[in-house]
Amino acid sequence: MSFRREKADTLDRTVAFLAKRDGIDKTLKILRYAAKLGLATSLEGKYTKELSNFESSIGTSRKAYRLGKFLQNISAARKVQTQHSHALLELVANAGECIYYFVDQFQWLVKAGIIPARFGPQLTRVSASGELLGYSASVILAILRLHYLLEREVALIAELQRRRRARAAYGSASISASGEDDEKDDALLSEIRQLRARRALRTLGLAQDLADALLALADLRGDSSSTAAGERRSGVLNNRALLAIAGLLSGCIGAYKNWPGNVV
C-alpha cells in the first residue's frame, strides 16, 4: 500500500531549495552574517576565534560555490529586449553583477593562496565597484516597476469602484447580466490581489538591493573590521553590527525569494 502526497510539504520544499545554487548561497550568507553579527555585538570571549574562523570559512566557501555564476548574467543580458524602455538599466544591472561574480572567482583564488595576497585589495575594489553599479541599476529598475504595479493596481480599483457605482445606480438588466458582472468583479479582485503580492515581493527585492549596495559601499571604503592605525574607525560604513544586519536582511530576503512557490 502506498501513500501519495498531492502537495509538497516543508521537507520537500527544503530539499528543492537546497538543491539550487542560490538556495545554498543564501543559506551560507545567512550563516556568515549571523556570525559577523555575533562578532560585532559580543565582548571579547573564548568563542571569538571560533566565530571568526567560521565566518571566514563560509566566505571562502560562497566564493567557490559561485564559480561560473557570471555566465548567468551574460545569458540574461543576451535576452534583454533592446526595444524595451528599461533595456539600458537591465543591461547595466547584469553587467555590474557579471563583473562582481567574475572578479569574485579571482578573490577566491587569493583566499586559496593561488594568487598573491597583494592583489586582494585591488580585486575587492573592482568587484565592489561592479556590484555597486549593478545594484544601483537594480534599485532604479525596482522603483520603476513598483510604480507601474501601483499605477495598474490603482486603475483596477478605480474600474472596480466604477462598475459597482454603475450597478448601484442603474441596477442589473437581468439575473444573467448580474452574474456576468460578479464574474468580472471577481476577475478584477483576483488581479488586484496578484498585483499586491507582486508589489510586496518587489518591495522586498528593493530592500535587498539597498542592503547589498550598503555592503558594496563598505567594501569600497575598505574592510570595516580593520583599522588604519590600530584605531577603530567610526561611521555608518564602518559599523560592523549595522553591516552584519544588512547582510542578514539581504540573505533572509534572498532565501524567501528563492523558496519554492515564491515568485517575484
PDB file of C-alpha atoms in Angstrom:
ATOM      1  CA  MET A   1       0.000   0.000   0.000  1.00  0.00           C
ATOM      2  CA  SER A   2       1.461   3.375  -0.993  1.00  0.00           C
ATOM      3  CA  PHE A   3       0.740   6.849   0.262  1.00  0.00           C
ATOM      4  CA  ARG A   4       0.940   9.786  -2.112  1.00  0.00           C
ATOM      5  CA  ARG A   5       1.025  13.443  -1.148  1.00  0.00           C
ATOM      6  CA  GLU A   6      -0.628  15.778  -3.607  1.00  0.00           C
ATOM      7  CA  LYS A   7       1.110  18.853  -2.188  1.00  0.00           C
ATOM      8  CA  ALA A   8       4.779  19.352  -1.370  1.00  0.00           C
ATOM      9  CA  ASP A   9       5.400  19.725   2.357  1.00  0.00           C
ATOM     10  CA  THR A  10       8.107  21.714   4.135  1.00  0.00           C
ATOM     11  CA  LEU A  11      10.673  18.935   3.765  1.00  0.00           C
ATOM     12  CA  ASP A  12      10.074  18.715   0.009  1.00  0.00           C
ATOM     13  CA  ARG A  13      10.414  22.480  -0.352  1.00  0.00           C
ATOM     14  CA  THR A  14      13.591  22.496   1.745  1.00  0.00           C
ATOM     15  CA  VAL A  15      15.139  19.783  -0.413  1.00  0.00           C
ATOM     16  CA  ALA A  16      14.208  21.722  -3.566  1.00  0.00           C
ATOM     17  CA  PHE A  17      15.567  24.944  -2.058  1.00  0.00           C
ATOM     18  CA  LEU A  18      18.923  23.432  -1.085  1.00  0.00           C
ATOM     19  CA  ALA A  19      19.209  21.716  -4.468  1.00  0.00           C
ATOM     20  CA  LYS A  20      19.544  25.139  -6.098  1.00  0.00           C
ATOM     21  CA  ARG A  21      22.799  27.079  -6.210  1.00  0.00           C
ATOM     22  CA  ASP A  22      21.039  30.211  -4.954  1.00  0.00           C
ATOM     23  CA  GLY A  23      19.418  28.250  -2.133  1.00  0.00           C
ATOM     24  CA  ILE A  24      22.785  27.099  -0.802  1.00  0.00           C
ATOM     25  CA  ASP A  25      24.312  30.546  -1.356  1.00  0.00           C
ATOM     26  CA  LYS A  26      21.603  32.363   0.607  1.00  0.00           C
ATOM     27  CA  THR A  27      21.776  29.812   3.414  1.00  0.00           C
ATOM     28  CA  LEU A  28      25.534  30.324   3.689  1.00  0.00           C
ATOM     29  CA  LYS A  29      25.029  34.100   3.542  1.00  0.00           C
ATOM     30  CA  ILE A  30      22.643  33.990   6.490  1.00  0.00           C
ATOM     31  CA  LEU A  31      25.100  31.877   8.488  1.00  0.00           C
ATOM     32  CA  ARG A  32      28.026  34.135   7.627  1.00  0.00           C
ATOM     33  CA  TYR A  33      26.363  37.399   8.609  1.00  0.00           C
ATOM     34  CA  ALA A  34      24.900  35.822  11.722  1.00  0.00           C
ATOM     35  CA  ALA A  35      28.482  35.023  12.714  1.00  0.00           C
ATOM     36  CA  LYS A  36      29.535  38.579  11.813  1.00  0.00           C
ATOM     37  CA  LEU A  37      26.732  39.973  13.970  1.00  0.00           C
ATOM     38  CA  GLY A  38      27.867  37.771  16.840  1.00  0.00           C
ATOM     39  CA  LEU A  39      31.418  39.078  16.457  1.00  0.00           C
ATOM     40  CA  ALA A  40      30.224  42.681  16.252  1.00  0.00           C
ATOM     41  CA  THR A  41      27.940  42.620  19.271  1.00  0.00           C
ATOM     42  CA  SER A  42      29.694  40.275  21.674  1.00  0.00           C
ATOM     43  CA  LEU A  43      32.529  41.093  24.005  1.00  0.00           C
ATOM     44  CA  GLU A  44      35.915  39.506  23.523  1.00  0.00           C
ATOM     45  CA  GLY A  45      35.415  35.952  24.699  1.00  0.00           C
ATOM     46  CA  LYS A  46      36.518  32.406  24.189  1.00  0.00           C
ATOM     47  CA  TYR A  47      34.290  31.954  21.124  1.00  0.00           C
ATOM     48  CA  THR A  48      35.625  34.967  19.208  1.00  0.00           C
ATOM     49  CA  LYS A  49      38.291  32.976  17.383  1.00  0.00           C
ATOM     50  CA  GLU A  50      35.883  30.164  16.534  1.00  0.00           C
ATOM     51  CA  LEU A  51      33.278  32.591  15.175  1.00  0.00           C
ATOM     52  CA  SER A  52      35.904  34.434  13.152  1.00  0.00           C
ATOM     53  CA  ASN A  53      37.190  31.199  11.610  1.00  0.00           C
ATOM     54  CA  PHE A  54      33.630  30.064  10.909  1.00  0.00           C
ATOM     55  CA  GLU A  55      32.765  33.357   9.184  1.00  0.00           C
ATOM     56  CA  SER A  56      35.965  33.308   7.110  1.00  0.00           C
ATOM     57  CA  SER A  57      35.413  29.693   6.068  1.00  0.00           C
ATOM     58  CA  ILE A  58      31.852  30.404   4.913  1.00  0.00           C
ATOM     59  CA  GLY A  59      33.015  33.474   2.976  1.00  0.00           C
ATOM     60  CA  THR A  60      35.552  31.363   1.074  1.00  0.00           C
ATOM     61  CA  SER A  61      33.001  28.605   0.505  1.00  0.00           C
ATOM     62  CA  ARG A  62      30.494  31.057  -1.005  1.00  0.00           C
ATOM     63  CA  LYS A  63      33.111  32.320  -3.446  1.00  0.00           C
ATOM     64  CA  ALA A  64      33.925  28.779  -4.550  1.00  0.00           C
ATOM     65  CA  TYR A  65      30.277  27.840  -4.861  1.00  0.00           C
ATOM     66  CA  ARG A  66      29.598  30.828  -7.149  1.00  0.00           C
ATOM     67  CA  LEU A  67      32.135  29.601  -9.702  1.00  0.00           C
ATOM     68  CA  GLY A  68      30.829  30.409 -13.174  1.00  0.00           C
ATOM     69  CA  LYS A  69      27.791  32.274 -11.920  1.00  0.00           C
ATOM     70  CA  PHE A  70      28.738  35.302 -14.026  1.00  0.00           C
ATOM     71  CA  LEU A  71      27.607  33.292 -17.066  1.00  0.00           C
ATOM     72  CA  GLN A  72      24.010  33.647 -15.842  1.00  0.00           C
ATOM     73  CA  ASN A  73      24.331  37.418 -16.161  1.00  0.00           C
ATOM     74  CA  ILE A  74      25.770  37.116 -19.666  1.00  0.00           C
ATOM     75  CA  SER A  75      22.841  34.885 -20.611  1.00  0.00           C
ATOM     76  CA  ALA A  76      20.347  37.304 -19.041  1.00  0.00           C
ATOM     77  CA  ALA A  77      21.950  40.262 -20.851  1.00  0.00           C
ATOM     78  CA  ARG A  78      21.614  38.440 -24.177  1.00  0.00           C
ATOM     79  CA  LYS A  79      17.879  38.027 -23.575  1.00  0.00           C
ATOM     80  CA  VAL A  80      17.231  41.709 -22.844  1.00  0.00           C
ATOM     81  CA  GLN A  81      14.880  43.186 -25.435  1.00  0.00           C
ATOM     82  CA  THR A  82      16.667  46.267 -26.688  1.00  0.00           C
ATOM     83  CA  GLN A  83      13.429  47.960 -27.711  1.00  0.00           C
ATOM     84  CA  HIS A  84      12.193  47.807 -24.121  1.00  0.00           C
ATOM     85  CA  SER A  85      12.118  51.154 -22.310  1.00  0.00           C
ATOM     86  CA  HIS A  86      14.226  49.808 -19.428  1.00  0.00           C
ATOM     87  CA  ALA A  87      16.683  47.852 -21.585  1.00  0.00           C
ATOM     88  CA  LEU A  88      19.685  50.030 -20.691  1.00  0.00           C
ATOM     89  CA  LEU A  89      19.078  49.667 -16.967  1.00  0.00           C
ATOM     90  CA  GLU A  90      18.693  45.897 -17.306  1.00  0.00           C
ATOM     91  CA  LEU A  91      21.960  45.689 -19.250  1.00  0.00           C
ATOM     92  CA  VAL A  92      23.793  47.803 -16.656  1.00  0.00           C
ATOM     93  CA  ALA A  93      22.398  45.703 -13.798  1.00  0.00           C
ATOM     94  CA  ASN A  94      23.532  42.470 -15.467  1.00  0.00           C
ATOM     95  CA  ALA A  95      26.900  43.935 -16.434  1.00  0.00           C
ATOM     96  CA  GLY A  96      27.575  45.082 -12.877  1.00  0.00           C
ATOM     97  CA  GLU A  97      26.670  41.701 -11.405  1.00  0.00           C
ATOM     98  CA  CYS A  98      28.709  39.962 -14.099  1.00  0.00           C
ATOM     99  CA  ILE A  99      31.810  41.949 -13.145  1.00  0.00           C
ATOM    100  CA  TYR A 100      31.204  41.186  -9.481  1.00  0.00           C
ATOM    101  CA  TYR A 101      30.829  37.430  -9.923  1.00  0.00           C
ATOM    102  CA  PHE A 102      33.684  37.208 -12.431  1.00  0.00           C
ATOM    103  CA  VAL A 103      36.193  39.015 -10.208  1.00  0.00           C
ATOM    104  CA  ASP A 104      34.855  37.069  -7.207  1.00  0.00           C
ATOM    105  CA  GLN A 105      36.450  33.948  -8.685  1.00  0.00           C
ATOM    106  CA  PHE A 106      39.889  35.573  -8.535  1.00  0.00           C
ATOM    107  CA  GLN A 107      39.235  36.650  -4.955  1.00  0.00           C
ATOM    108  CA  TRP A 108      38.593  33.003  -4.164  1.00  0.00           C
ATOM    109  CA  LEU A 109      41.972  32.141  -5.705  1.00  0.00           C
ATOM    110  CA  VAL A 110      43.562  34.800  -3.495  1.00  0.00           C
ATOM    111  CA  LYS A 111      41.928  33.205  -0.438  1.00  0.00           C
ATOM    112  CA  ALA A 112      43.171  29.797  -1.594  1.00  0.00           C
ATOM    113  CA  GLY A 113      46.725  31.112  -1.961  1.00  0.00           C
ATOM    114  CA  ILE A 114      46.928  30.597  -5.730  1.00  0.00           C
ATOM    115  CA  ILE A 115      47.124  34.336  -6.446  1.00  0.00           C
ATOM    116  CA  PRO A 116      49.412  36.518  -4.269  1.00  0.00           C
ATOM    117  CA  ALA A 117      47.579  38.250  -1.437  1.00  0.00           C
ATOM    118  CA  ARG A 118      48.836  41.675  -2.554  1.00  0.00           C
ATOM    119  CA  PHE A 119      46.264  41.612  -5.361  1.00  0.00           C
ATOM    120  CA  GLY A 120      43.408  41.149  -2.895  1.00  0.00           C
ATOM    121  CA  PRO A 121      42.619  44.838  -2.196  1.00  0.00           C
ATOM    122  CA  GLN A 122      42.567  45.747  -5.915  1.00  0.00           C
ATOM    123  CA  LEU A 123      40.297  42.825  -6.726  1.00  0.00           C
ATOM    124  CA  THR A 124      37.990  43.790  -3.868  1.00  0.00           C
ATOM    125  CA  ARG A 125      37.661  47.336  -5.192  1.00  0.00           C
ATOM    126  CA  VAL A 126      36.916  46.174  -8.743  1.00  0.00           C
ATOM    127  CA  SER A 127      34.412  43.602  -7.507  1.00  0.00           C
ATOM    128  CA  ALA A 128      32.682  46.069  -5.186  1.00  0.00           C
ATOM    129  CA  SER A 129      32.546  48.715  -7.932  1.00  0.00           C
ATOM    130  CA  GLY A 130      30.819  46.301 -10.293  1.00  0.00           C
ATOM    131  CA  GLU A 131      28.479  45.164  -7.530  1.00  0.00           C
ATOM    132  CA  LEU A 132      27.548  48.740  -6.630  1.00  0.00           C
ATOM    133  CA  LEU A 133      26.942  49.598 -10.292  1.00  0.00           C
ATOM    134  CA  GLY A 134      24.670  46.591 -10.697  1.00  0.00           C
ATOM    135  CA  TYR A 135      22.703  47.253  -7.525  1.00  0.00           C
ATOM    136  CA  SER A 136      22.275  50.933  -8.391  1.00  0.00           C
ATOM    137  CA  ALA A 137      20.654  49.960 -11.691  1.00  0.00           C
ATOM    138  CA  SER A 138      18.587  47.277  -9.940  1.00  0.00           C
ATOM    139  CA  VAL A 139      17.302  49.798  -7.392  1.00  0.00           C
ATOM    140  CA  ILE A 140      16.172  52.171 -10.139  1.00  0.00           C
ATOM    141  CA  LEU A 141      14.528  49.280 -12.011  1.00  0.00           C
ATOM    142  CA  ALA A 142      12.747  48.129  -8.853  1.00  0.00           C
ATOM    143  CA  ILE A 143      11.378  51.631  -8.207  1.00  0.00           C
ATOM    144  CA  LEU A 144      10.118  51.929 -11.789  1.00  0.00           C
ATOM    145  CA  ARG A 145       8.464  48.502 -11.655  1.00  0.00           C
ATOM    146  CA  LEU A 146       6.873  49.243  -8.306  1.00  0.00           C
ATOM    147  CA  HIS A 147       5.500  52.476  -9.769  1.00  0.00           C
ATOM    148  CA  TYR A 148       3.994  50.555 -12.689  1.00  0.00           C
ATOM    149  CA  LEU A 149       2.431  47.934 -10.394  1.00  0.00           C
ATOM    150  CA  LEU A 150       0.965  50.644  -8.178  1.00  0.00           C
ATOM    151  CA  GLU A 151      -0.461  52.532 -11.161  1.00  0.00           C
ATOM    152  CA  ARG A 152      -2.024  49.332 -12.504  1.00  0.00           C
ATOM    153  CA  GLU A 153      -3.497  48.493  -9.113  1.00  0.00           C
ATOM    154  CA  VAL A 154      -4.994  51.992  -8.717  1.00  0.00           C
ATOM    155  CA  ALA A 155      -6.513  51.760 -12.219  1.00  0.00           C
ATOM    156  CA  LEU A 156      -8.101  48.378 -11.449  1.00  0.00           C
ATOM    157  CA  ILE A 157      -9.509  49.601  -8.134  1.00  0.00           C
ATOM    158  CA  ALA A 158     -10.978  52.645  -9.891  1.00  0.00           C
ATOM    159  CA  GLU A 159     -12.541  50.383 -12.536  1.00  0.00           C
ATOM    160  CA  LEU A 160     -13.995  48.100  -9.864  1.00  0.00           C
ATOM    161  CA  GLN A 161     -15.499  51.040  -7.980  1.00  0.00           C
ATOM    162  CA  ARG A 162     -16.912  52.485 -11.205  1.00  0.00           C
ATOM    163  CA  ARG A 163     -18.624  49.204 -12.032  1.00  0.00           C
ATOM    164  CA  ARG A 164     -20.113  48.932  -8.555  1.00  0.00           C
ATOM    165  CA  ARG A 165     -21.403  52.508  -8.647  1.00  0.00           C
ATOM    166  CA  ALA A 166     -22.952  51.905 -12.064  1.00  0.00           C
ATOM    167  CA  ARG A 167     -24.761  48.798 -10.818  1.00  0.00           C
ATOM    168  CA  ALA A 168     -25.971  50.600  -7.726  1.00  0.00           C
ATOM    169  CA  ALA A 169     -27.297  53.491  -9.802  1.00  0.00           C
ATOM    170  CA  TYR A 170     -28.921  51.603 -12.656  1.00  0.00           C
ATOM    171  CA  GLY A 171     -29.237  48.064 -11.374  1.00  0.00           C
ATOM    172  CA  SER A 172     -28.655  44.960 -13.481  1.00  0.00           C
ATOM    173  CA  ALA A 173     -30.614  44.351 -16.646  1.00  0.00           C
ATOM    174  CA  SER A 174     -31.124  40.704 -15.804  1.00  0.00           C
ATOM    175  CA  ILE A 175     -30.027  37.926 -13.490  1.00  0.00           C
ATOM    176  CA  SER A 176     -27.635  36.636 -16.123  1.00  0.00           C
ATOM    177  CA  ALA A 177     -26.135  40.097 -16.551  1.00  0.00           C
ATOM    178  CA  SER A 178     -25.727  40.344 -12.792  1.00  0.00           C
ATOM    179  CA  GLY A 179     -23.913  37.017 -12.809  1.00  0.00           C
ATOM    180  CA  GLU A 180     -21.590  38.229 -15.554  1.00  0.00           C
ATOM    181  CA  ASP A 181     -20.887  41.399 -13.559  1.00  0.00           C
ATOM    182  CA  ASP A 182     -19.994  39.331 -10.499  1.00  0.00           C
ATOM    183  CA  GLU A 183     -17.596  37.225 -12.565  1.00  0.00           C
ATOM    184  CA  LYS A 184     -15.891  40.339 -13.926  1.00  0.00           C
ATOM    185  CA  ASP A 185     -15.662  41.807 -10.421  1.00  0.00           C
ATOM    186  CA  ASP A 186     -14.103  38.582  -9.147  1.00  0.00           C
ATOM    187  CA  ALA A 187     -11.586  38.681 -12.002  1.00  0.00           C
ATOM    188  CA  LEU A 188     -10.674  42.268 -11.122  1.00  0.00           C
ATOM    189  CA  LEU A 189     -10.307  41.416  -7.426  1.00  0.00           C
ATOM    190  CA  SER A 190      -8.116  38.435  -8.283  1.00  0.00           C
ATOM    191  CA  GLU A 191      -5.817  40.575 -10.420  1.00  0.00           C
ATOM    192  CA  ILE A 192      -5.634  43.215  -7.692  1.00  0.00           C
ATOM    193  CA  ARG A 193      -4.586  40.571  -5.140  1.00  0.00           C
ATOM    194  CA  GLN A 194      -1.926  39.271  -7.517  1.00  0.00           C
ATOM    195  CA  LEU A 195      -0.591  42.778  -8.101  1.00  0.00           C
ATOM    196  CA  ARG A 196      -0.372  43.412  -4.354  1.00  0.00           C
ATOM    197  CA  ALA A 197       1.525  40.140  -3.846  1.00  0.00           C
ATOM    198  CA  ARG A 198       3.940  41.043  -6.645  1.00  0.00           C
ATOM    199  CA  ARG A 199       4.362  44.542  -5.214  1.00  0.00           C
ATOM    200  CA  ALA A 200       5.184  43.109  -1.793  1.00  0.00           C
ATOM    201  CA  LEU A 201       7.860  40.849  -3.273  1.00  0.00           C
ATOM    202  CA  ARG A 202       9.236  43.696  -5.389  1.00  0.00           C
ATOM    203  CA  THR A 203       9.476  45.827  -2.248  1.00  0.00           C
ATOM    204  CA  LEU A 204      11.429  43.062  -0.538  1.00  0.00           C
ATOM    205  CA  GLY A 205      13.708  42.909  -3.568  1.00  0.00           C
ATOM    206  CA  LEU A 206      14.294  46.652  -3.339  1.00  0.00           C
ATOM    207  CA  ALA A 207      15.203  46.347   0.340  1.00  0.00           C
ATOM    208  CA  GLN A 208      17.602  43.524  -0.533  1.00  0.00           C
ATOM    209  CA  ASP A 209      19.308  45.591  -3.251  1.00  0.00           C
ATOM    210  CA  LEU A 210      19.674  48.558  -0.898  1.00  0.00           C
ATOM    211  CA  ALA A 211      21.206  46.346   1.799  1.00  0.00           C
ATOM    212  CA  ASP A 212      23.660  44.806  -0.669  1.00  0.00           C
ATOM    213  CA  ALA A 213      24.525  48.252  -2.045  1.00  0.00           C
ATOM    214  CA  LEU A 214      25.414  49.335   1.501  1.00  0.00           C
ATOM    215  CA  LEU A 215      27.734  46.328   1.824  1.00  0.00           C
ATOM    216  CA  ALA A 216      29.346  47.137  -1.539  1.00  0.00           C
ATOM    217  CA  LEU A 217      29.922  50.732  -0.417  1.00  0.00           C
ATOM    218  CA  ALA A 218      31.544  49.442   2.751  1.00  0.00           C
ATOM    219  CA  ASP A 219      33.856  47.233   0.681  1.00  0.00           C
ATOM    220  CA  LEU A 220      34.841  50.237  -1.429  1.00  0.00           C
ATOM    221  CA  ARG A 221      35.660  52.198   1.723  1.00  0.00           C
ATOM    222  CA  GLY A 222      37.753  49.331   2.994  1.00  0.00           C
ATOM    223  CA  ASP A 223      37.230  46.460   5.378  1.00  0.00           C
ATOM    224  CA  SER A 224      35.052  47.772   8.208  1.00  0.00           C
ATOM    225  CA  SER A 225      36.635  45.378  10.678  1.00  0.00           C
ATOM    226  CA  SER A 226      40.144  46.683  10.068  1.00  0.00           C
ATOM    227  CA  THR A 227      41.716  49.891  11.291  1.00  0.00           C
ATOM    228  CA  ALA A 228      44.235  52.154   9.663  1.00  0.00           C
ATOM    229  CA  ALA A 229      46.437  52.700  12.695  1.00  0.00           C
ATOM    230  CA  GLY A 230      45.107  50.437  15.387  1.00  0.00           C
ATOM    231  CA  GLU A 231      42.105  52.670  15.964  1.00  0.00           C
ATOM    232  CA  ARG A 232      38.506  51.676  15.325  1.00  0.00           C
ATOM    233  CA  ARG A 233      37.002  53.907  12.670  1.00  0.00           C
ATOM    234  CA  SER A 234      33.521  55.319  13.120  1.00  0.00           C
ATOM    235  CA  GLY A 235      30.709  55.964  10.684  1.00  0.00           C
ATOM    236  CA  VAL A 236      27.825  54.104   9.119  1.00  0.00           C
ATOM    237  CA  LEU A 237      30.019  52.251   6.624  1.00  0.00           C
ATOM    238  CA  ASN A 238      32.297  51.074   9.432  1.00  0.00           C
ATOM    239  CA  ASN A 239      29.575  49.977  11.829  1.00  0.00           C
ATOM    240  CA  ARG A 240      30.121  46.228  11.893  1.00  0.00           C
ATOM    241  CA  ALA A 241      26.807  45.479  13.568  1.00  0.00           C
ATOM    242  CA  LEU A 242      24.845  47.543  11.031  1.00  0.00           C
ATOM    243  CA  LEU A 243      26.623  45.881   8.101  1.00  0.00           C
ATOM    244  CA  ALA A 244      26.001  42.449   9.596  1.00  0.00           C
ATOM    245  CA  ILE A 245      22.297  43.253   9.976  1.00  0.00           C
ATOM    246  CA  ALA A 246      22.220  44.454   6.350  1.00  0.00           C
ATOM    247  CA  GLY A 247      23.809  41.196   5.246  1.00  0.00           C
ATOM    248  CA  LEU A 248      21.338  39.178   7.307  1.00  0.00           C
ATOM    249  CA  LEU A 249      18.428  41.137   5.860  1.00  0.00           C
ATOM    250  CA  SER A 250      19.664  40.558   2.327  1.00  0.00           C
ATOM    251  CA  GLY A 251      20.244  36.859   2.974  1.00  0.00           C
ATOM    252  CA  CYS A 252      16.814  36.300   4.509  1.00  0.00           C
ATOM    253  CA  ILE A 253      15.026  38.142   1.693  1.00  0.00           C
ATOM    254  CA  GLY A 254      17.053  36.232  -0.883  1.00  0.00           C
ATOM    255  CA  ALA A 255      16.145  32.944   0.779  1.00  0.00           C
ATOM    256  CA  TYR A 256      12.472  33.903   0.842  1.00  0.00           C
ATOM    257  CA  LYS A 257      12.515  34.880  -2.847  1.00  0.00           C
ATOM    258  CA  ASN A 258      14.190  31.592  -3.800  1.00  0.00           C
ATOM    259  CA  TRP A 259      11.921  29.464  -1.628  1.00  0.00           C
ATOM    260  CA  PRO A 260       9.812  27.148  -3.822  1.00  0.00           C
ATOM    261  CA  GLY A 261       6.465  28.741  -4.592  1.00  0.00           C
ATOM    262  CA  ASN A 262       7.585  32.354  -4.116  1.00  0.00           C
ATOM    263  CA  VAL A 263       7.928  34.179  -7.438  1.00  0.00           C
ATOM    264  CA  VAL A 264       8.978  37.812  -7.907  1.00  0.00           C
TER     265      VAL A 264
END
